[in-house]
PDB file of C-alpha atoms in Angstrom:
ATOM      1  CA  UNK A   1      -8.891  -2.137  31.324  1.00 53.00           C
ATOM      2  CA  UNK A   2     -12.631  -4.208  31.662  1.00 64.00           C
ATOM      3  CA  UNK A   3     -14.297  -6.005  29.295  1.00 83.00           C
ATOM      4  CA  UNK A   4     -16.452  -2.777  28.615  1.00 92.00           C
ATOM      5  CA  UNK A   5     -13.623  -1.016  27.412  1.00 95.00           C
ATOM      6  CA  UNK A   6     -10.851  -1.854  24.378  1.00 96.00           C
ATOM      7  CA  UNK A   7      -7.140  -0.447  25.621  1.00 97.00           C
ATOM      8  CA  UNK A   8      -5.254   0.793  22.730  1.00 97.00           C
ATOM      9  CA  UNK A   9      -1.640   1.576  22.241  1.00 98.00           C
ATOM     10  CA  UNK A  10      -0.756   4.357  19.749  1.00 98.00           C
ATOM     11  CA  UNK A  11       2.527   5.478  18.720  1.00 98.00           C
ATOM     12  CA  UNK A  12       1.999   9.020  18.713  1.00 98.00           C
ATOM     13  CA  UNK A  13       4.420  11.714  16.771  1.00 97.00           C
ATOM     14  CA  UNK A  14       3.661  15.637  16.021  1.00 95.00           C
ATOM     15  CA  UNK A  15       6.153  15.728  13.270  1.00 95.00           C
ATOM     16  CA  UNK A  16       9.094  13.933  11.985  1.00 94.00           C
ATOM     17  CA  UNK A  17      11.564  16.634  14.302  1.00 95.00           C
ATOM     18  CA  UNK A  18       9.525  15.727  17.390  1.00 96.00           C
ATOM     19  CA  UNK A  19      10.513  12.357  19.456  1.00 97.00           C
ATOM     20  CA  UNK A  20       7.700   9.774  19.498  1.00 97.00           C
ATOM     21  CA  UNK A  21       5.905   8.833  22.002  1.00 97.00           C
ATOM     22  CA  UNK A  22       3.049   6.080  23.058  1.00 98.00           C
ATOM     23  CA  UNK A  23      -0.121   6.857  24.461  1.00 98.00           C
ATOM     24  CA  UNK A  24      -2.752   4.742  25.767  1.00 98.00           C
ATOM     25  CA  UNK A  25      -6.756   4.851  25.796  1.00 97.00           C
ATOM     26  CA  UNK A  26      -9.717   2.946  27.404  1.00 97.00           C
ATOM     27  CA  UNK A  27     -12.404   3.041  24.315  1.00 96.00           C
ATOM     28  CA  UNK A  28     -16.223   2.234  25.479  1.00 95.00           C
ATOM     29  CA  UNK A  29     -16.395  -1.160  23.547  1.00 95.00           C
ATOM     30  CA  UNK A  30     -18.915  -1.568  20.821  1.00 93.00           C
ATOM     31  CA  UNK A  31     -19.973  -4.869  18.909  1.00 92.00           C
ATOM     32  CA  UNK A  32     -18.215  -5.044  15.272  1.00 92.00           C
ATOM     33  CA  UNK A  33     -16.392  -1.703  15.778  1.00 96.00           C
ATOM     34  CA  UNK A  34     -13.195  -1.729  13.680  1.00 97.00           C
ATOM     35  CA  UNK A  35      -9.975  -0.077  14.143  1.00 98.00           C
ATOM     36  CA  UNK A  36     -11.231   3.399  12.642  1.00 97.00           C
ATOM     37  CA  UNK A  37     -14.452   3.527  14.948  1.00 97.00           C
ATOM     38  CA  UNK A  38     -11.467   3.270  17.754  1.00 96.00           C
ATOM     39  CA  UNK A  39      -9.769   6.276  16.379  1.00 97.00           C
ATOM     40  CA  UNK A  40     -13.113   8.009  16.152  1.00 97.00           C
ATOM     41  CA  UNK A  41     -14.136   7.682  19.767  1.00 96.00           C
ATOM     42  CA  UNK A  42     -10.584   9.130  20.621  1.00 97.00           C
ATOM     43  CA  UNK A  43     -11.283  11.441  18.212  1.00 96.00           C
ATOM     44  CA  UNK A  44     -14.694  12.315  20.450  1.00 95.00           C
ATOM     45  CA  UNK A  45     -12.589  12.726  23.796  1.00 92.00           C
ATOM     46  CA  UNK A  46      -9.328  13.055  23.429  1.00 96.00           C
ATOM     47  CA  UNK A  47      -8.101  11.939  27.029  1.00 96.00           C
ATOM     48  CA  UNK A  48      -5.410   9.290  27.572  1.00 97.00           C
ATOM     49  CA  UNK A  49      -6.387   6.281  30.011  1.00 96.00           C
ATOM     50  CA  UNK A  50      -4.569   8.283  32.734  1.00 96.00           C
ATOM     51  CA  UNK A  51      -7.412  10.884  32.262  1.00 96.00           C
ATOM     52  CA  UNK A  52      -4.880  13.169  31.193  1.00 96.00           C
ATOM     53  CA  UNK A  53      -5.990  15.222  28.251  1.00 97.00           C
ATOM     54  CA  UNK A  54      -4.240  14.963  24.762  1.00 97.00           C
ATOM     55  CA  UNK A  55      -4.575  15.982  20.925  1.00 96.00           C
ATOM     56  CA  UNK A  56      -6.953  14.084  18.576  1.00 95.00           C
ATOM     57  CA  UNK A  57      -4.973  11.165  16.507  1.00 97.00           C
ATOM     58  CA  UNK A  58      -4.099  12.259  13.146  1.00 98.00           C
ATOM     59  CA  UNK A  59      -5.193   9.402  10.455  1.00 97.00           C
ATOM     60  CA  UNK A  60      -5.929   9.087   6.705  1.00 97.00           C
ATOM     61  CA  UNK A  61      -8.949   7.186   5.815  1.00 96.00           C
ATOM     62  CA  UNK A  62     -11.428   7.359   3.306  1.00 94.00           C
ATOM     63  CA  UNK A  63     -13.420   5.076   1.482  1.00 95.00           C
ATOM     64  CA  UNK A  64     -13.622   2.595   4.706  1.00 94.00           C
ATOM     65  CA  UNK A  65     -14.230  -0.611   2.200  1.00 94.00           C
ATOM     66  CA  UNK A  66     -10.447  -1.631   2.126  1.00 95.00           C
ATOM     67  CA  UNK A  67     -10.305  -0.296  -1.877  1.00 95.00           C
ATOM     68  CA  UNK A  68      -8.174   3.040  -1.229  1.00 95.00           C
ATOM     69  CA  UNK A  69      -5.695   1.575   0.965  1.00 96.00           C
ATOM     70  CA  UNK A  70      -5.359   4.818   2.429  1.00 97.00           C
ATOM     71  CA  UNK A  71      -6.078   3.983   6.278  1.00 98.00           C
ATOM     72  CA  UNK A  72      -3.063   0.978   6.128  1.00 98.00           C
ATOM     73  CA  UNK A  73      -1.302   1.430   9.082  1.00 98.00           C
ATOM     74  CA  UNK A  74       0.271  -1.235  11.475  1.00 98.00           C
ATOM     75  CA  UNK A  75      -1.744  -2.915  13.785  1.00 98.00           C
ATOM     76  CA  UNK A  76      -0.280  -5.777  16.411  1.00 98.00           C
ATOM     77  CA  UNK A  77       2.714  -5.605  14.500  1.00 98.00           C
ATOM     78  CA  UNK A  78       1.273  -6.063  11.052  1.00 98.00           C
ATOM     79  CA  UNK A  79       0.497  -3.854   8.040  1.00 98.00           C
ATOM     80  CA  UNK A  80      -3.329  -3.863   6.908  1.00 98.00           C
ATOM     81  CA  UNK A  81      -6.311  -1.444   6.869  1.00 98.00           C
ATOM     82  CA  UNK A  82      -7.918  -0.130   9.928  1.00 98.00           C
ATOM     83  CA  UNK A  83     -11.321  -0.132   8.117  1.00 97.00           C
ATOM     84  CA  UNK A  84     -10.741  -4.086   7.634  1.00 97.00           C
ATOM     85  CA  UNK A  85      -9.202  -4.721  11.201  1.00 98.00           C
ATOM     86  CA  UNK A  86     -12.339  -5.691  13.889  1.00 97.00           C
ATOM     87  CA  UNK A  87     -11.476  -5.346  17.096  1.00 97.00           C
ATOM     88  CA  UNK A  88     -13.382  -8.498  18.381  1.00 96.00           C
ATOM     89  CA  UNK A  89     -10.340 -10.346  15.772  1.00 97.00           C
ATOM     90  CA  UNK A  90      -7.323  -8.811  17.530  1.00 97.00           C
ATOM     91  CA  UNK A  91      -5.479  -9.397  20.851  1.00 97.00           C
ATOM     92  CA  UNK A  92      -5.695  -6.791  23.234  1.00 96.00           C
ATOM     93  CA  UNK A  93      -3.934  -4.383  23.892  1.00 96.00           C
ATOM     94  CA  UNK A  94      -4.016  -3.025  20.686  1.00 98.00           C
ATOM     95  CA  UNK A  95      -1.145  -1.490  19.348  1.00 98.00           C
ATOM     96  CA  UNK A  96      -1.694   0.916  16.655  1.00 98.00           C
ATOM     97  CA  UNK A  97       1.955   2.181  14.791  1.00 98.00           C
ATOM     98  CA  UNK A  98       2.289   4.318  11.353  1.00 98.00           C
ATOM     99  CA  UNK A  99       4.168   2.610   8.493  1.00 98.00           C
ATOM    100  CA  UNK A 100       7.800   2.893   8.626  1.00 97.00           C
ATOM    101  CA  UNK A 101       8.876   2.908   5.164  1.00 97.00           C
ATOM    102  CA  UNK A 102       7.337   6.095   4.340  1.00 96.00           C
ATOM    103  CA  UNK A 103       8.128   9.659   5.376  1.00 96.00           C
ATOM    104  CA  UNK A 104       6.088  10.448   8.588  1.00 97.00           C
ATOM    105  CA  UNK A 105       3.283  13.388   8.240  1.00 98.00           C
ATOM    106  CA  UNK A 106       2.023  13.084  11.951  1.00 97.00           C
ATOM    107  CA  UNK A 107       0.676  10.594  14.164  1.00 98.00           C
ATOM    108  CA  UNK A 108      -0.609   7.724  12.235  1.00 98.00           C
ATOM    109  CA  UNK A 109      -0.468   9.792   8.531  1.00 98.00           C
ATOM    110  CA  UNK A 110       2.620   9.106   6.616  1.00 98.00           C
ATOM    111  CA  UNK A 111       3.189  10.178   2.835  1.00 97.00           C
ATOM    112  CA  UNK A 112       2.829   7.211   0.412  1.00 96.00           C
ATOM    113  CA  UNK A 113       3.398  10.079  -2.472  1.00 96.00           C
ATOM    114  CA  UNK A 114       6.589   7.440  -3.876  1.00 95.00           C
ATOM    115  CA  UNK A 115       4.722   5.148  -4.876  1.00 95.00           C
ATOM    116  CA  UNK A 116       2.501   7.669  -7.197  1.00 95.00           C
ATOM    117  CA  UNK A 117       5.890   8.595  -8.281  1.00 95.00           C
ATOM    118  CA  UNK A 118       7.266   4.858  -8.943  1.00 95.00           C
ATOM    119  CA  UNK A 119       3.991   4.710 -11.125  1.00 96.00           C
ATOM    120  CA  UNK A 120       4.933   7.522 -13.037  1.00 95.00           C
ATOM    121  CA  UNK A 121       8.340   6.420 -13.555  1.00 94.00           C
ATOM    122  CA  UNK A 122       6.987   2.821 -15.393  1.00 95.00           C
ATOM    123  CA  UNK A 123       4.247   5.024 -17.216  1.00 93.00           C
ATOM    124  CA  UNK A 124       1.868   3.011 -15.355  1.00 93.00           C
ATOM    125  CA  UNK A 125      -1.572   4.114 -17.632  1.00 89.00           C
ATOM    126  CA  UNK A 126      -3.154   3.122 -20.862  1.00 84.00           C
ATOM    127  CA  UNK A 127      -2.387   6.005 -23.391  1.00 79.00           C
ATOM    128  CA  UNK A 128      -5.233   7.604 -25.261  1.00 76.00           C
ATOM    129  CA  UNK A 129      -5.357  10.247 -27.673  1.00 73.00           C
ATOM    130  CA  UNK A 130      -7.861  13.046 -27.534  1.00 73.00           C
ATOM    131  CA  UNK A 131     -11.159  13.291 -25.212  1.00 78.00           C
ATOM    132  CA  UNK A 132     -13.041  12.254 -28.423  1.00 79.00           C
ATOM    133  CA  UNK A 133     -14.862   8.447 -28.111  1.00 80.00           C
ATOM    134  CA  UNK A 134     -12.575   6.417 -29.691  1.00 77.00           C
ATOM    135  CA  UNK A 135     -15.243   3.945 -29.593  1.00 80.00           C
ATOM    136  CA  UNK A 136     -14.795   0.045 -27.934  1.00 82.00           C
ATOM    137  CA  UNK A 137     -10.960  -1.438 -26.888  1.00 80.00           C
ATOM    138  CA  UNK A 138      -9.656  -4.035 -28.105  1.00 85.00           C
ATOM    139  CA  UNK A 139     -11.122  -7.230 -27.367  1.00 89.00           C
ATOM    140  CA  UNK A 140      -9.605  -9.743 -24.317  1.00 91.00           C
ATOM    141  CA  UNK A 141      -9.560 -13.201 -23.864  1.00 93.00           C
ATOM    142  CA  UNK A 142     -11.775 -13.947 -20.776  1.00 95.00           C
ATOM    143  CA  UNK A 143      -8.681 -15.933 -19.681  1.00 94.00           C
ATOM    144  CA  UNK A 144      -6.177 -12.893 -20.110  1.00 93.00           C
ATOM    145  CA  UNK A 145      -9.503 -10.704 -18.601  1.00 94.00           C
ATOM    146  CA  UNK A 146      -9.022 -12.591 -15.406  1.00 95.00           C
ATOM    147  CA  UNK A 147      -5.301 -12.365 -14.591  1.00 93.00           C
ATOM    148  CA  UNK A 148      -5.605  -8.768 -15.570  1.00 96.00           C
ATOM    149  CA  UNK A 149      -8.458  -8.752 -12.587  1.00 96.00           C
ATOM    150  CA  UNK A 150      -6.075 -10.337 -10.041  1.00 96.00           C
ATOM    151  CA  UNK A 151      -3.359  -7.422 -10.852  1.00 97.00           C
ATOM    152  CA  UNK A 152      -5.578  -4.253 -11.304  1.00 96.00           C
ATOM    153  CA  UNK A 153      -6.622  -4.840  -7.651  1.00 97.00           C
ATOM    154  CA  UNK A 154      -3.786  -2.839  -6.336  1.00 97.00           C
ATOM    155  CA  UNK A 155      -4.585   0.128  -4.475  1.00 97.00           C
ATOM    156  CA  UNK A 156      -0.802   1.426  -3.730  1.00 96.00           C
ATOM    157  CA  UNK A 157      -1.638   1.057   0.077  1.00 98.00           C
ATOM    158  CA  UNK A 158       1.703  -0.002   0.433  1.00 97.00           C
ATOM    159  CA  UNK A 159       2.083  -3.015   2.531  1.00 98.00           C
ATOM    160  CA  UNK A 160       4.194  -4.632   0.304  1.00 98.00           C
ATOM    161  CA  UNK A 161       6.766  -1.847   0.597  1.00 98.00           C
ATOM    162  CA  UNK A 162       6.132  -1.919   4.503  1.00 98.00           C
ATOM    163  CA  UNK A 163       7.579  -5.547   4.424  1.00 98.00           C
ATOM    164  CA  UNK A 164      10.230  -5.659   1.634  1.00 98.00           C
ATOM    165  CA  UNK A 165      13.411  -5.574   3.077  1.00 97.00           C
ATOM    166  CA  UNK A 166      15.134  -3.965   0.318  1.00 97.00           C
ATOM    167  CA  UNK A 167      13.134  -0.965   0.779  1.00 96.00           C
ATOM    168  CA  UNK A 168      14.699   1.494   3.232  1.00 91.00           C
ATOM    169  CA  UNK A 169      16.049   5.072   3.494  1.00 86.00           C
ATOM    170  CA  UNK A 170      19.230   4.163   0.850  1.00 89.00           C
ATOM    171  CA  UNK A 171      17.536   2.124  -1.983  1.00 90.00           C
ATOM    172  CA  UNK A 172      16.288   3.202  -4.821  1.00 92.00           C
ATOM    173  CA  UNK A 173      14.167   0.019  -5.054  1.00 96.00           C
ATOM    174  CA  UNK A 174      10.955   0.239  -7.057  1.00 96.00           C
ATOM    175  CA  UNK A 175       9.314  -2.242  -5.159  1.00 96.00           C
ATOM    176  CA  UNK A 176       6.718  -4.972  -6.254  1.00 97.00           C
ATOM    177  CA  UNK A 177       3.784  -2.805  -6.366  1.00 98.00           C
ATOM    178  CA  UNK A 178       4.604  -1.153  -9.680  1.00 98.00           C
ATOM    179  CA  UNK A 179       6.580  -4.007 -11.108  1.00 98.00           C
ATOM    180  CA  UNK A 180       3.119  -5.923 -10.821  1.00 98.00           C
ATOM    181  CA  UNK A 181       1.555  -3.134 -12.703  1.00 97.00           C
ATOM    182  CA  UNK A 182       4.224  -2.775 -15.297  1.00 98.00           C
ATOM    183  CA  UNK A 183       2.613  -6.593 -15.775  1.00 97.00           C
ATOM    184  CA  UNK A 184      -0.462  -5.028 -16.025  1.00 97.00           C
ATOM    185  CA  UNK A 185      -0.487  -2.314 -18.253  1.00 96.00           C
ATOM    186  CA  UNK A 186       2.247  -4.594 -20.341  1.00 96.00           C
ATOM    187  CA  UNK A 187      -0.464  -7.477 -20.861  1.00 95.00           C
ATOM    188  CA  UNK A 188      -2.712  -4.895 -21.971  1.00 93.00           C
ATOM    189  CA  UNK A 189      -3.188  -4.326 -25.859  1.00 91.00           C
ATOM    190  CA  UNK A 190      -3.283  -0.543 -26.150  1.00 88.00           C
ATOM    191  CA  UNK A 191      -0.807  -0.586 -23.349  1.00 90.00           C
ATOM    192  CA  UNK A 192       1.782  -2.655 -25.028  1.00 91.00           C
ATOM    193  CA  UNK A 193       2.484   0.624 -27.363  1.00 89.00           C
ATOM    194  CA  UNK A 194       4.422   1.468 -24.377  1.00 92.00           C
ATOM    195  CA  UNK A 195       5.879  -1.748 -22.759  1.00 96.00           C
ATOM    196  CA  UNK A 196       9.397  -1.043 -24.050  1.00 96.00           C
ATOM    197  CA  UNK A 197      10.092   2.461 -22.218  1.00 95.00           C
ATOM    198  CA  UNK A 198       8.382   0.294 -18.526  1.00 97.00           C
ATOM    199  CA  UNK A 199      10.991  -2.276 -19.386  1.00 97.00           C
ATOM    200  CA  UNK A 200      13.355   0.217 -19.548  1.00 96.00           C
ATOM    201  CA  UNK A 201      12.345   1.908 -16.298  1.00 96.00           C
ATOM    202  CA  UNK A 202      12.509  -1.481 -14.591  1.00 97.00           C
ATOM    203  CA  UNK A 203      16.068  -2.287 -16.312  1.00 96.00           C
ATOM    204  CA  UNK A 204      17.227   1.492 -14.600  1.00 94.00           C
ATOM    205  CA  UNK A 205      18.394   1.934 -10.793  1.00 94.00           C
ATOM    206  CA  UNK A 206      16.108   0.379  -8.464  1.00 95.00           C
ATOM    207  CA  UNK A 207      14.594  -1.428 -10.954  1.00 96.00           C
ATOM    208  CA  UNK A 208      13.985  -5.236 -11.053  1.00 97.00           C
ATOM    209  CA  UNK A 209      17.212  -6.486 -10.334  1.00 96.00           C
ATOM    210  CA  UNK A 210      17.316  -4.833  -6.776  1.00 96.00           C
ATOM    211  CA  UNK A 211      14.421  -7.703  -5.289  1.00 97.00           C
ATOM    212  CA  UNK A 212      15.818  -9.802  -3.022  1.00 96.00           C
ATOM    213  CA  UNK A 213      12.918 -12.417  -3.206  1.00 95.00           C
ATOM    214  CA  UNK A 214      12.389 -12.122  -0.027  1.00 97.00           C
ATOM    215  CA  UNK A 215       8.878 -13.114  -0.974  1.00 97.00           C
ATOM    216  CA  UNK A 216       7.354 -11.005   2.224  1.00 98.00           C
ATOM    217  CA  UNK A 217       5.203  -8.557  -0.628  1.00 98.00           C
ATOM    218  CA  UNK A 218       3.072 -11.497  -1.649  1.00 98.00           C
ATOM    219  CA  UNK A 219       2.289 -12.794   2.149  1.00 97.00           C
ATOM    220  CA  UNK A 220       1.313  -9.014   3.048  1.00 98.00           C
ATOM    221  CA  UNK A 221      -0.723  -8.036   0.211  1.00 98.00           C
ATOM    222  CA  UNK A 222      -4.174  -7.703   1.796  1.00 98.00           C
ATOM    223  CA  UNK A 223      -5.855  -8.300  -1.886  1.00 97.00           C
ATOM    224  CA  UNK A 224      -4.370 -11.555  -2.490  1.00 97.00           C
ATOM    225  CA  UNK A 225      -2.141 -10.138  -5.947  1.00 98.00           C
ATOM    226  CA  UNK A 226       0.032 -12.640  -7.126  1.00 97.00           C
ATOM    227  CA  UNK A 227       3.014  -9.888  -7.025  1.00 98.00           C
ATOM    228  CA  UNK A 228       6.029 -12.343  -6.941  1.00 98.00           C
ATOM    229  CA  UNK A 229       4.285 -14.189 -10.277  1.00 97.00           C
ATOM    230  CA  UNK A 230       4.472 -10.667 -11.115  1.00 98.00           C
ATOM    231  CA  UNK A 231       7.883  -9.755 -10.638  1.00 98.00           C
ATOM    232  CA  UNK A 232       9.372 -13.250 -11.784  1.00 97.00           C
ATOM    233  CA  UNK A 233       7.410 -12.325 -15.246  1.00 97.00           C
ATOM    234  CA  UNK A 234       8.890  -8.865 -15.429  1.00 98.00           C
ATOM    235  CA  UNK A 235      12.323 -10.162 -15.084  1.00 97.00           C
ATOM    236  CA  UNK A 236      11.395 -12.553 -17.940  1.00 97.00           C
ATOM    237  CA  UNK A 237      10.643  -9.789 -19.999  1.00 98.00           C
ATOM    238  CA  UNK A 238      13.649  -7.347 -19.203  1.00 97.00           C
ATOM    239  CA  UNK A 239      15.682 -10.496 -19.766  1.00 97.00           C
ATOM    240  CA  UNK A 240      14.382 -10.468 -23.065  1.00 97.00           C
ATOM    241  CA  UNK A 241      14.128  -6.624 -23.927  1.00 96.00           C
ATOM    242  CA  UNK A 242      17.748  -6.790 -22.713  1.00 96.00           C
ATOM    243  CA  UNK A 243      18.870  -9.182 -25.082  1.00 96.00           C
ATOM    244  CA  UNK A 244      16.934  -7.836 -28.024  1.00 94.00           C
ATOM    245  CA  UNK A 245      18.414  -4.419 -27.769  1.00 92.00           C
ATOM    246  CA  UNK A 246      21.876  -5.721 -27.527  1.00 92.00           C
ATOM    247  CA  UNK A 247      21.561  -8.224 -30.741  1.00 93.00           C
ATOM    248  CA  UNK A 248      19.315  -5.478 -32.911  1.00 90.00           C
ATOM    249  CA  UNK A 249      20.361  -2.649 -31.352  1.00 78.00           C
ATOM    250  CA  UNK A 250      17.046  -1.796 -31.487  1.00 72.00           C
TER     251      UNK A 250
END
């Protein structure tokens, strides 16, 4: 390792039946180069620092402006986006990991496709009717505008499910990234129509009631998304959708 050249660590893994292992690579340094421009010189020659040739890195990226979320992986120990992570900001050697609350794909790619699925279950959407224009919304406050902002910057990249420690291979835990948008899309006025059956979702198994408040979600969100605001909210809510439907029956 020499100042002209960035040693990085990567756990490497052909598929989840395959024992991992950890490579290392001397990367020609470059000035501003983030954590994807690393994997892309690999990428370029795949050769270990040994000189011993190897396979390319497998990695998801896309829109390389930290808005997908789909490059969050764990670098130094922590969850973030490689497009966001500059190598002149992080102590060398670098140690590049996948997420471990997901289901491995290979290398760096795991499948985040639960968290798609934990958005289905708490019919995270505004419903419309028809492709016809149905012509403007309904209006907003600008102060109700703004903490709608804060939560519709989630990009299900997952770190908050990386660092929960109620999500693991036996809970059913929903985790705080859709519980914030149940917030959402419940503070929402065409979405309301609908906040009864996310209440319900969040009242089911895994729902609200399995946070520990741990509080790790809202250190490790990367946009700053006030998710434990979010989830004390939600259990105000079930609280009172519980109650409701037991007095009304309704």
């Amino acid at each position: 390792m020499s100042d002209a050249s960035v040693r990085v660590r990567i756990k490497r893994q052909e598929s989840p039946q395959i024992a991992p292992r950890w490579e290392e690579f001397d990367v020609p340094r470059q000035p501003m180069m983030n954590v994807i421009t690393l994997l892309l010189e690999i990428q370029k020659r795949p050769k270990t620092a040994a000189g011993e040739p190897t396979s390319p890195v497998a990695w998801d990226s896309h829109c390389l402006e930290e808005v997908c979320g789909a490059c969050t992986m764990v670098i130094n120990g922590k969850v973030r986006q490689a497009c966001s992570a500059l190598v002149h900001k992080l102590t060398e050697p670098i140690t590049i990991q996948p997420m471990t609350k997901f289901p491995l794909v290979r290398d760096l790619v795991v499948d985040r496709s639960r968290m798609f699925e934990d958005l289905k279950r708490i019919r995270g959407w505004v419903p419309i009717q028809g492709t016809y224009d149905l012509g403007p919304g309904p209006r907003m406050s600008p102060v109700d505008q703004e903490k709608a902002y804060d939560l519709s910057r989630c990009m299900t990249c997952g770190c908050c499910l990386e660092v929960c420690p109620q999500i693991n291979a036996r809970s059913e835990f929903i985790g705080p990234a859709a519980i914030s948008q149940a917030r959402l899309f419940n503070a929402h006025p065409t979405g309301q129509s609908n906040a009864a059956e996310r209440l319900e979702a969040l009242m089911g198994p895994g729902g609200i009631s399995d946070c520990g408040n741990a509080q790790n979600c809202v250190r490790a969100c990367p946009k700053d998304i006030p998710l434990t605001t979010s989830i004390g909210e939600m259990g105000r809510q079930v609280t009172v959708h519980a109650l409701k439907t037991l007095l009304t029956g309704k």
